[in-house]
Each structure stands twice: as structure tokens, then as C-alpha cells.
Amino acid sequence: MSLKADLEMSRRGVLVGGTAVAALTTVPAEGQAPRPAPPAAMPVSLEVNGKRQTLELDTRTTLLDALREHLKLTGTKKGCDHGQCGACTVIVNGERINSCLSLAVQHQGDKVTTIEGLGSPDKLHPMQAAFVKHDGYQCGYCTPGQICSAVAVLDEIKRGVPSHVQADVGKRPTASNAEMRERMSGNICRCGAYSNILDAMTEVAGARA
Amino acid sequence: MEFTAPAETNLFDNAKVVGKSTLRIDGPLKTTGRAPYAYERHDVAPDAAYGYLVGSAVAKGRLTALDTRDAANAPGVIGIVSTLDHSAPLPTGTGNNTALFGGAEIRHYHQAIACVVAETFEQARAAAALIRPSYARVEGKFDLAAAAPSAPMAKDGSGKPDNKKLGDFDAAFASAPVKIDQRYTTPDESHAMMEPFATTAAWEGDKLTLWTANQMIAWCKSSMATILSIPKENVRAVAPYIGGGFGGKLFVRADAVVAALAARKLKRPVKVAMQRPLMVNNATHRQGTIQRIRIGAGRDGRITALAHENWSSNINGQDGENGTAQTASMYAGPNRLQANYTAQLDLPEGNAMRAPGEAVGHLALEVAIDELAEAVGMDPVELRILNEPATVPGTPEKKFSDRNLVRCLREGAARFGWDKRQAKPGTVRDGRWLVGMGVAAGYRGSPTMKSAARATLENGRVVIETDMTDIGTGSYTIIAQTAAETMGVPLAQVDVRLGDSDDPVSAGSGGQWGAASSTAGTYAVCLALRRAVGQKLGFDGDAATFTDGRVVADNRSWRLADAGNLSVTDEMNFGRFKRDFDIGTYAGHFAEVGVDRYTGEIRIRRMLAVCDAGRILNPLSARSQVIGAMVMAAGSALMEELAVDKRFGFFVNHDLAGYEVPVHADIPHQECVFLDTLDPVISPLKAKGVGELGICGPGSAVANAVYNATGIRIRDYPITLDKHLDRLPQVA
Amino acid sequence: MKSSTYERARTPAEAAAAVGRQQGAKFLAGGTNLLDLMKLEIETPTHLVDIQDLGLDRIEKTKEGGLRIGAFVSNTALSADARVRRDYAVLTRAIQAGASGQLRNKATTAGNLLQRTRCPYFYDPNMPCNKRKPGSGCAAIGGYSRQLAVVGSSDKCIATYPGDMAQAMRVLDATVETVKADGATRAIPIADFHRLPGDQPEKDNVLEAGELITAVTLPKPIGGKHFYQKVRDRASYAFALVSVAAVIQRDGSGRVSFGGVAHKPWRVAEADAALSLGAKAAAERAFAGATPTEDNRYKITLAERALASVIDQAKA
């Protein structure tokens, strides 16, 4: 098969070659540019787990990296950094979001709850305790995101937020097996603890009902 | 300590802790976000700079230049390590098929060519995009189907051609009244563990410490010494928590190498986490296979001839994905042929992924058996039982250590309600769903490896330290259980410290050997500690009774704490006698699926595994291992596929949106039952691993269930709706 | 990700002016797609104008009896609105079939309309892509195209619009309201909002530089039974292979839009007109002139069968 000489390799250089061997070269250097300006930075103030935090951040800093790298709250995990796994789930103003797809500067004044804010080893949140009891985790890396999501999911069901699996979206949802599985689907667990996570959530949902 | 003969009755046969369902001792840390992973070591490397990897944009060729000027000039950049800093590829470490860094040669897409280090993550990432490489691209081979016909025969574990024959297959197959001859394909798959490859590296003088995501600490230590050409004693690897591996973290990856190089060059700790979109093509994957299975049988279903041939590939033409791995141990049949071929391709490196060989081998073999059952008009459970061997079919000189596959199948059939299955496919409807049931047998070998530990008595507490890892497998807890049992203390009185190469070398986590080996090592060192306690207090430790935190010997009794502080190191070595045995784990897997008769979408309804793996050390976490593997098996059956672009030579869907793995909504409640068996050949604990058993068979049960639902046999995995849509019954 | 400055505008006009003023500026709403693409430098804004403080987070009745949905209303809030659930259930269903709970909490009405393609070659900056880099070629043609467009594509691009919400808005005949940098406003029928790739696949839609979506309006309810059937390999958190948004009346007439098949929500008047004749007749008209690849030809069959499922449910 010959190389697709007509297809350009778009960022790293331009494909200019013939059939068997093609050379890729960069865009001609335009001389040494002066050192660019420092990146934009801004002060950001957040309430994290009940505590006011003020940081001076590069505007590109995600909420996730603000938590992990600046506040050293590493319980919130970076699995993909692109909203494709759910490991970075935190609760902001009462709603769960992917903290990797949010700039910290978007959250000026927001209330953020992370896994560290739900409970501690000596004082587990009921959902954390249920995860331990039902072995709702293995490697532990997706676990903080699963737990934050699980807490928020039960709240969403309570508030009547509809879902894709409801037969009638006009009605109030219930904490059924199918509802919880659908609503938790944004949290990938490659170890495959899904069935146990559902057991943990069912127990907490039952205790609340 | 040497394990030189099958275990006799011992303390584990009267266990109080081992074998009891036990909450993970690392649970409170993991569920509260307090367990630190490799990239999160602000505690030990607070000033770590941020490294960001750059991957090759071409699959094969040479790097003719690497212009780093703009990147070096970018805000916050501290330094850059380039593959061209090295005139040749750096040496390869254990298990690496190809070099991870160094030199101008490009061997696969997204091969690491540079790492930019900056004060912040944002600065490093932005500067990495300013690296300007130039390539001379050459053609490569990326098509397994095209390369397979001329692929050379692979070598087996002992270096001989991987071609095994028994009896006369050709003659027996030719004369068999019933013949199955089918070709199956499995795609390239990705480990897709949730924690990316990540390392924090720091040098103190000429000593390197790596906090890294790695399953095999001792291999990591020696590999890094090899790659960096430094003495092994100068490397320390630490991995107390690892966010999944599934084989992908058996061997060091580029993150560790560039972090170490950058930290040395910049005289500052550096941390690197491989960005998700780079992981698939930069690191390893499970290679695709083409498998041909021929079965000759009598009309009664008895197999007379069985051939399993397998074609796969790798970047260096070695270490393919061997789908025939289980076949020699599964079904009787005197005339056999097994052959394995590995083509040379220029795709990224293929390497071990959970149950390498067996996981995809079952996807072919256990469907072929289903096809045979239909051909002879037998129930597939009964057909399997009929062909249950008395001796190891492919290696008749070996004995089975303890095999209860028939019980797994029978008990599974009873629990699953298999008697309600309609043998005629495509006959069960539930509203919009076509419903089917499937079964498969599962086999996975159960190796053991030498495993050492240190046991310390400290104010009455027992501390076990070993370089064993817990990648989610539950090692912390089963090691604690073993120590508590052997030392006669409550579980809460045991501390376990794992994943540090300064501690004694264990078996590590891989190949389903970790649980059996590391608990045996823990047992060995605890027996040594018992002897040391006896010596201190003046009794024979081997004859004493250790229970409830006390020791009773010679009609006297002590508190364990009376022995003061003691520390011993020992290891378990496994004797040659094991070579006479096929030590396996077994399962009966059952699945029920629904196929949407309109859209062809396949959804799993129920899954059951009945497993035979000797003593189950911790039924709670062992069950999790099995159901988790069943999830991965469901993924391989129904959705997982790395799509190869054969023009550019790379896996196209290289992120977690493009490479779909099962989500919560795909997985209904799963059941897992363990038989109460013991295998005295495996170890003094008579316990085998289960982490890979769980992925051997469930995917085939799902595939067979899909066929039972639709009557359409798909032999090319994953079984996606587009492959049977045009053959489903007409809709209005 | 390139460095960018950040500001929060206070009014829609101010936001539009701010983006219009500066070359390379972009609006930032939820950020769930924009940040994703910025990390890969597929999007490289130099300045971000955050629209969260513009008061565009309300859903109000229109005097025509419809709803006016603010641009910043989150997907979750829109799908959970009692009026939407009652009168525009196809919209609730479509939104809830997309992405994940976390993403829907952050993603906005305007942002979702502007969601860019998930073509894997668009997402890999090393690959030729006319949408990402005009004139560089299309690697998807002749490549891995199982999930890409079967209809309305061009020889420059076979990407699909990946969103679910817009499919429902298309059958509801929604209108996109905007304000331009100079303060002028306009209302764009949803049918005209997304473009076909043609010779300019880099243009997903008809918005001009600095033009801000302020709202999406829905006409008064049309009754009927509402469906959103999304077909995918895994059961959730996946983009559609094919989706069908439909509102079907008691007499079998109705409207249908297909997702996952084209560069825009795919609604064809002739297909709507043939709906009462059945799925085959409607799908034939919807996909007349389709140009599938070998890898995605199945989508045409799938679309027909998914529509058949919807029609059968409507009859039930």
C-alpha cells in the first residue's frame, strides 16, 4: 500500500513526499520569537468543603487541577481529563459535574464538595460506608467520583430530575435498579464494581426512603 | 521455606479469619480519597515539576529533527528531554518488546519523542504543543489479515515452535461423522485502566526514587536500572496504590523513563501522567487474533479430533496473543493439533492483558463447542460434561491437581434455570426483545511465583511488609488475613505495607498468581516469626499455639507482645513437584441476553459464574474480582475494539469516548458462586487466584446467548448490531 | 491549551461586542465541549467571554404559547422543566439520552447546539481534517467511518453533528435567537442553523463571528406522542449510531428527525409526509441520495428499523 501522499499531516508538518518514502518537514522557522508574555492569571475564590479558599490561578487551570495541584485535595481523580470517565466528579452548588471540564475561574464563589468533604476514614459518610460494606470498588481510582456521583444521583431522584429510562418522563422517578444504573453511567469503573456499587446505593436509598 | 509436596491438614483448615468474608482494610482510605496514587505525592515530592509527553505523529520512520526552541522559550518551561538526546534507543526493560525512549527511529504511532517540563501542568501542556518534529515516514504493515498467511510460527515458553500434535488429527477429522470448521476473529483491545500511567521521579545524588503506577515492583526496579544503565541498588520503586492495571502496568512505560530522565537532567523531582489520548498507541494493548477451530466428533457428541490454530501479531514479531492457551486443558479428544503464529506488524506493542491468550481463546473455543452441541443436537452443558477429560488432554503426562469443572457446570445450570432454555434459537420473545441463554466453560491456569515478606512484631502488633502490589485485587486484606490467622491475632492488629522495593520481593500482581503466591509468602514469614517468638520466650515456635493474641506452649501462656519487638524475613519457594500437575481454575459461565428485534442492540440481562478455585481467601473481594472480570468479558464480547487505520497505522479510537467499555447501564446484577474446594498442590493455603478466571468464558456465554436469541452466529468480535441487523426478522 | 484571558460579561450585547472586538475571542458557556477541544488545541481562543452572568438561565412562556429557553439553561434544567416534560417530552427524552448526568448539569442549551463533531480524525491533531484545518484533507474518508455520516456529506467531510437535543428541537421547529457584535438581533429557524459540510466543513453553523445565541424558542405545543430512540453499542454515555426524534399524531402523521447520520439534524419534508405510510416509505425518502461508506451503510437500515420501532410504539 502506498502512502496517501495527498493527505497532509496537519499539525506536525506537511507531507510532501512521493510514493514509497515521504518526508515530513515542519513549517519553515520564522526566526526565534521573543519570549511570549506570561500566561494570564486571575484570583479565584471558592468554598471547598466548607472552607473559603483564595488562589491566584493561570486562567487555564481546571477546577480539577485547582483541587488536586493547588489545594492538594487529591481525592478527586484525573482519569481522562476529557469528560469521558467521571473520575473527577465533584458536587458544585449541589450538582455533580466533571471538574476536568470546568475552568476554576468559572466557579468564582461556588461551593464545592469533594470526596474529602463527604467524610473521613474515622467518620465515613453513609455512602462511603456502604461502598466499603458492599465492596463497591477495587483499585479505588474511580471510587471518589463514583461516591460523589452516587450521593448526587440519590438527590437528583429525590428532586425529580427525569432520566432516559423512565417510561413516562412526566412522572417522578424512583430509586429503582434501572434508574440508578442509567444515572451512574457517566462514572466508568474498569474494575467492574458496578453491581456492588448498585447494592451500596440501594442500601443508602432504602435507608433514606 | 520450601513447598515441596501437596499440603496436608494445616491451620488454614480450621481457619477463623482466612476464608471469611472480610471488608478491605484499605477501604476507608480509598473511599475517602486519602489513598495516594503515583501522581499525588505532594507529601514526598512537594516541589515536583510537571512533565508532559509528546508522541510521534507517524507510525513508522525516522525523526529527522526535533525543534524545541519555541517550547524551551515558552513561559514556565524548565527543560525538555528529547529522544534525540540519545543516539540510540535506550535498553529495554523486563517485558518491554520495544524501547520506550531514545534515538531517532519511530517504531509506532505516539511513541514518546519528548517530554516538556514546566513549573505548572498548564505551562507544560502548552509548551509540548510547540515542539516541532520533522519525520521521514516509511511504509509499515498494519493489517493482521493480510500478514497472517505468511506469519511464522510462534515460539512457546521453552523456545520451541508452538506447534503441538497428538495422535493423527487429519485422519480423525476426515473420518469424523460431525465436523465443525470455523474461523473467529477478536479485535485489538485496550486495558483502559482508570488511572493513567503516572510517575513521580526524584533523585538524591545517584539514587532514584519512583512513585509509580506499576504492578510488578521488582521488575520495575531492575528494568529502570537497565534502561538508565545504573546499578539496581540505586533504584527504589514505590506503589502503595495502583489505579488498575490489567497487565498494562506489568512493565515500566514511557512515563517512568522520561520522568526519571527529566528529574536527573533538571535536578528536581518531576511528575508525568500520560495523557489519556496517548495511552492506547503509546503503550500496550491486547492484540487481535484470527483463530481457526476444527472439531471432529461422533454423532454422540464425543470429540475425536480437535485443532486450534491462532494468528496474531506484534511489533517485533514475538509474543503474540495466543488464543490456544486453554485448549490443551479443556476437552478430551485423542487426536489434536495446536499451532500458533505471530506476524510482524508495525502497530504499537502488544502485551499482556488480563488472561492473555485465554480471554480471547475462550471467545473462539467456547463458541465452537456451542456450534458442535447444536450440530449433534445436544445440550451444550451436557456436551461439555460428556467431553470432560480424565487426564490433561493436551499433555497426558500431567495430572489435574484438583478439577471440578463438571460441578461448576451442573451447579450453574441449576442456579441459572438452564432447563428453561429453548434449544431452538430465535424462539423466545419478550416484547421487543429476542431473548437467549448461553453457557461457556472457563479454564485459567494458576501459576505461583516465589514470594517473600518481612514480618515484624511491634508492641504486640504484626506488621507485614513486602513489595507485593494491590491493583484492586484485595492483596492488602488477604495478606492481613493470612498474618492474623498464622499469628493468632485479630485482623485489626495487623498492618500491611505494600508496594515498596525496599521491602522483600514478592510475586507481584500478574497472571492470577498474586493471591496464591503472596499469601504463601506471608504464611512462610509468619511461621518464621513464630519461631523467633519461641526462641525469644524459650519454646518451640512450631509446636506452640498462637491464638487470641496469646501463645500457648509447654503448658505455659504468654501475650504475643511479651516477645517484644522482633523482625524476620522469609520467602516461600514452590517446589518442582508442581510441574507434574496442571493446576487450573475452572468456571461455568451463564448469560442471558436480550436483542432488540428492531435495532439489533444487545443488552445483557443476567450473568452467573460458578467458580472452582480452591479455598477462597476472602469471598467478598474474590467475588468482586470475578464479577469485575465478567464486566470486562462483556465488553470484549459486545463493544470493545481498537479500530486500526491501516493507512496511517494507528488505533483511531484512542480515548475513552471512542473506545467504549461497559458502563453501569450495561451491567445488570451479577452472581458469582464459589465451590468449597481445596487444592493442596497450589500452596499451603490451598487457594488459587480468580482474577483472570473471571474473564475466561463469560464473553463466550454472552455470544452463545446472542445466537440463542437470534439464530444468527457472529464470529467476528465484538458482536455489534451492524453485524446482524440485516439478518434479523423483518419489522413492520 | 493556549493561554487565554477571561472575562465575565454582564449583558448579551456586551458579551457579543466583547467577542466581536477581539480576534480569536470565544464565548464560554458550560465549557464541556470547548475545554475538551482546547486541551487538544483544536480550539485555541485567545480570550474567553463567560456568559454565565447574563441572565440567560430562565425558561419563560412566549406570547405565542411556546417557551423561550435561555442560552445558559443547563441541559438538566431544561429536561426537568415541568412544561417541557408535559408538552415537549421529545426534548426531555433527547437531552436525557445524551452524555452523562455530570455533563448535562454543566452543558447548556446554546453550547449543546454548538457541540462539534466526534469524528476521531477531527479529534486527533496529527491527522488531516478539513474541519479542523481547512484544506488539509479528510482522513475519515477511506478510514474508520463506522460512526460517521451517511447522508448530506461531501468529498471534504463526512463528520456528523453528534448532539441529541438539537434533534428534538428540529422536530419541534425551534428558533435560535441571537445577538450580533453590533447589537443587531436575529431569529434563525433551527432547520437553517446547522450547515452541511460542502466545501467549508470548518463551518458547523451559520453564526457569524461574535454572534451570541441568547435563546431558543419553541412554538406552542403540537400534541402527539413524543419519542426519542437512541441506538448505540453501549447502553448509555455513548454517542448515537443513529437516533430518531419523532412526534407522531393519532392519525399516524408526524415529524421525524434522524441523528447520527449527517452534519446536521436530518429532517426531510418528504419523509415527514410519508410517515403515515410506514417506516420504509419514510426512511426511503429521508435517505434518498445517501452516500454511505462500507463501514456505515448499516445506518440506513438501522434508521428505518429504529423508526419502525417508534411507529409501532405510537400505535400501541
mmCIF file with all atom_site columns, C-alpha atoms in Angstrom, chain C residues 97-149:
data_model
loop_
_atom_site.group_PDB
_atom_site.id
_atom_site.type_symbol
_atom_site.label_atom_id
_atom_site.label_alt_id
_atom_site.label_comp_id
_atom_site.label_asym_id
_atom_site.label_entity_id
_atom_site.label_seq_id
_atom_site.pdbx_PDB_ins_code
_atom_site.Cartn_x
_atom_site.Cartn_y
_atom_site.Cartn_z
_atom_site.occupancy
_atom_site.B_iso_or_equiv
_atom_site.pdbx_formal_charge
_atom_site.auth_seq_id
_atom_site.auth_comp_id
_atom_site.auth_asym_id
_atom_site.auth_atom_id
_atom_site.pdbx_PDB_model_num
ATOM 1  C CA . ALA C 1 97  ? -30.311 10.290 26.288 1.00 0.00 ? 97  ALA C CA 1
ATOM 2  C CA . GLY C 1 98  ? -27.162 12.343 25.819 1.00 0.00 ? 98  GLY C CA 1
ATOM 3  C CA . ALA C 1 99  ? -23.868 12.390 27.663 1.00 0.00 ? 99  ALA C CA 1
ATOM 4  C CA . SER C 1 100 ? -23.938 11.796 31.431 1.00 0.00 ? 100 SER C CA 1
ATOM 5  C CA . GLY C 1 101 ? -25.612 13.364 34.430 1.00 0.00 ? 101 GLY C CA 1
ATOM 6  C CA . GLN C 1 102 ? -22.462 15.321 35.253 1.00 0.00 ? 102 GLN C CA 1
ATOM 7  C CA . LEU C 1 103 ? -22.145 16.710 31.742 1.00 0.00 ? 103 LEU C CA 1
ATOM 8  C CA . ARG C 1 104 ? -25.837 17.571 31.492 1.00 0.00 ? 104 ARG C CA 1
ATOM 9  C CA . ASN C 1 105 ? -25.583 19.585 34.683 1.00 0.00 ? 105 ASN C CA 1
ATOM 10 C CA . LYS C 1 106 ? -22.925 21.761 33.103 1.00 0.00 ? 106 LYS C CA 1
ATOM 11 C CA . ALA C 1 107 ? -23.764 21.707 29.409 1.00 0.00 ? 107 ALA C CA 1
ATOM 12 C CA . THR C 1 108 ? -26.016 24.495 28.201 1.00 0.00 ? 108 THR C CA 1
ATOM 13 C CA . THR C 1 109 ? -28.704 24.963 25.601 1.00 0.00 ? 109 THR C CA 1
ATOM 14 C CA . ALA C 1 110 ? -26.554 27.150 23.387 1.00 0.00 ? 110 ALA C CA 1
ATOM 15 C CA . GLY C 1 111 ? -23.415 25.119 23.926 1.00 0.00 ? 111 GLY C CA 1
ATOM 16 C CA . ASN C 1 112 ? -25.138 21.906 23.004 1.00 0.00 ? 112 ASN C CA 1
ATOM 17 C CA . LEU C 1 113 ? -26.250 23.396 19.676 1.00 0.00 ? 113 LEU C CA 1
ATOM 18 C CA . LEU C 1 114 ? -22.611 24.275 19.033 1.00 0.00 ? 114 LEU C CA 1
ATOM 19 C CA . GLN C 1 115 ? -21.212 20.896 20.003 1.00 0.00 ? 115 GLN C CA 1
ATOM 20 C CA . ARG C 1 116 ? -18.618 19.909 17.470 1.00 0.00 ? 116 ARG C CA 1
ATOM 21 C CA . THR C 1 117 ? -18.272 16.569 15.743 1.00 0.00 ? 117 THR C CA 1
ATOM 22 C CA . ARG C 1 118 ? -16.872 13.475 17.462 1.00 0.00 ? 118 ARG C CA 1
ATOM 23 C CA . CYS C 1 119 ? -15.161 12.270 14.293 1.00 0.00 ? 119 CYS C CA 1
ATOM 24 C CA . PRO C 1 120 ? -11.978 10.617 15.633 1.00 0.00 ? 120 PRO C CA 1
ATOM 25 C CA . TYR C 1 121 ? -9.849  12.205 12.928 1.00 0.00 ? 121 TYR C CA 1
ATOM 26 C CA . PHE C 1 122 ? -11.096 15.651 13.930 1.00 0.00 ? 122 PHE C CA 1
ATOM 27 C CA . TYR C 1 123 ? -10.034 14.783 17.473 1.00 0.00 ? 123 TYR C CA 1
ATOM 28 C CA . ASP C 1 124 ? -6.501  13.733 16.542 1.00 0.00 ? 124 ASP C CA 1
ATOM 29 C CA . PRO C 1 125 ? -4.448  16.831 15.673 1.00 0.00 ? 125 PRO C CA 1
ATOM 30 C CA . ASN C 1 126 ? -1.921  14.711 13.788 1.00 0.00 ? 126 ASN C CA 1
ATOM 31 C CA . MET C 1 127 ? -4.487  13.711 11.216 1.00 0.00 ? 127 MET C CA 1
ATOM 32 C CA . PRO C 1 128 ? -5.659  15.575 8.158  1.00 0.00 ? 128 PRO C CA 1
ATOM 33 C CA . CYS C 1 129 ? -9.081  17.098 8.738  1.00 0.00 ? 129 CYS C CA 1
ATOM 34 C CA . ASN C 1 130 ? -10.762 19.772 6.668  1.00 0.00 ? 130 ASN C CA 1
ATOM 35 C CA . LYS C 1 131 ? -12.974 20.733 9.551  1.00 0.00 ? 131 LYS C CA 1
ATOM 36 C CA . ARG C 1 132 ? -10.092 21.294 11.943 1.00 0.00 ? 132 ARG C CA 1
ATOM 37 C CA . LYS C 1 133 ? -7.637  22.578 9.361  1.00 0.00 ? 133 LYS C CA 1
ATOM 38 C CA . PRO C 1 134 ? -9.261  23.625 6.102  1.00 0.00 ? 134 PRO C CA 1
ATOM 39 C CA . GLY C 1 135 ? -7.538  22.232 3.051  1.00 0.00 ? 135 GLY C CA 1
ATOM 40 C CA . SER C 1 136 ? -5.626  19.515 4.900  1.00 0.00 ? 136 SER C CA 1
ATOM 41 C CA . GLY C 1 137 ? -7.777  16.659 3.582  1.00 0.00 ? 137 GLY C CA 1
ATOM 42 C CA . CYS C 1 138 ? -10.211 14.251 5.165  1.00 0.00 ? 138 CYS C CA 1
ATOM 43 C CA . ALA C 1 139 ? -8.686  11.218 6.809  1.00 0.00 ? 139 ALA C CA 1
ATOM 44 C CA . ALA C 1 140 ? -12.098 9.812  7.647  1.00 0.00 ? 140 ALA C CA 1
ATOM 45 C CA . ILE C 1 141 ? -12.863 9.157  4.008  1.00 0.00 ? 141 ILE C CA 1
ATOM 46 C CA . GLY C 1 142 ? -11.300 5.778  3.425  1.00 0.00 ? 142 GLY C CA 1
ATOM 47 C CA . GLY C 1 143 ? -10.619 5.444  7.141  1.00 0.00 ? 143 GLY C CA 1
ATOM 48 C CA . TYR C 1 144 ? -12.605 4.352  10.169 1.00 0.00 ? 144 TYR C CA 1
ATOM 49 C CA . SER C 1 145 ? -16.074 5.657  9.410  1.00 0.00 ? 145 SER C CA 1
ATOM 50 C CA . ARG C 1 146 ? -18.470 3.315  11.209 1.00 0.00 ? 146 ARG C CA 1
ATOM 51 C CA . GLN C 1 147 ? -19.926 6.209  13.195 1.00 0.00 ? 147 GLN C CA 1
ATOM 52 C CA . LEU C 1 148 ? -19.823 8.900  10.529 1.00 0.00 ? 148 LEU C CA 1
ATOM 53 C CA . ALA C 1 149 ? -22.301 10.485 8.144  1.00 0.00 ? 149 ALA C CA 1
#
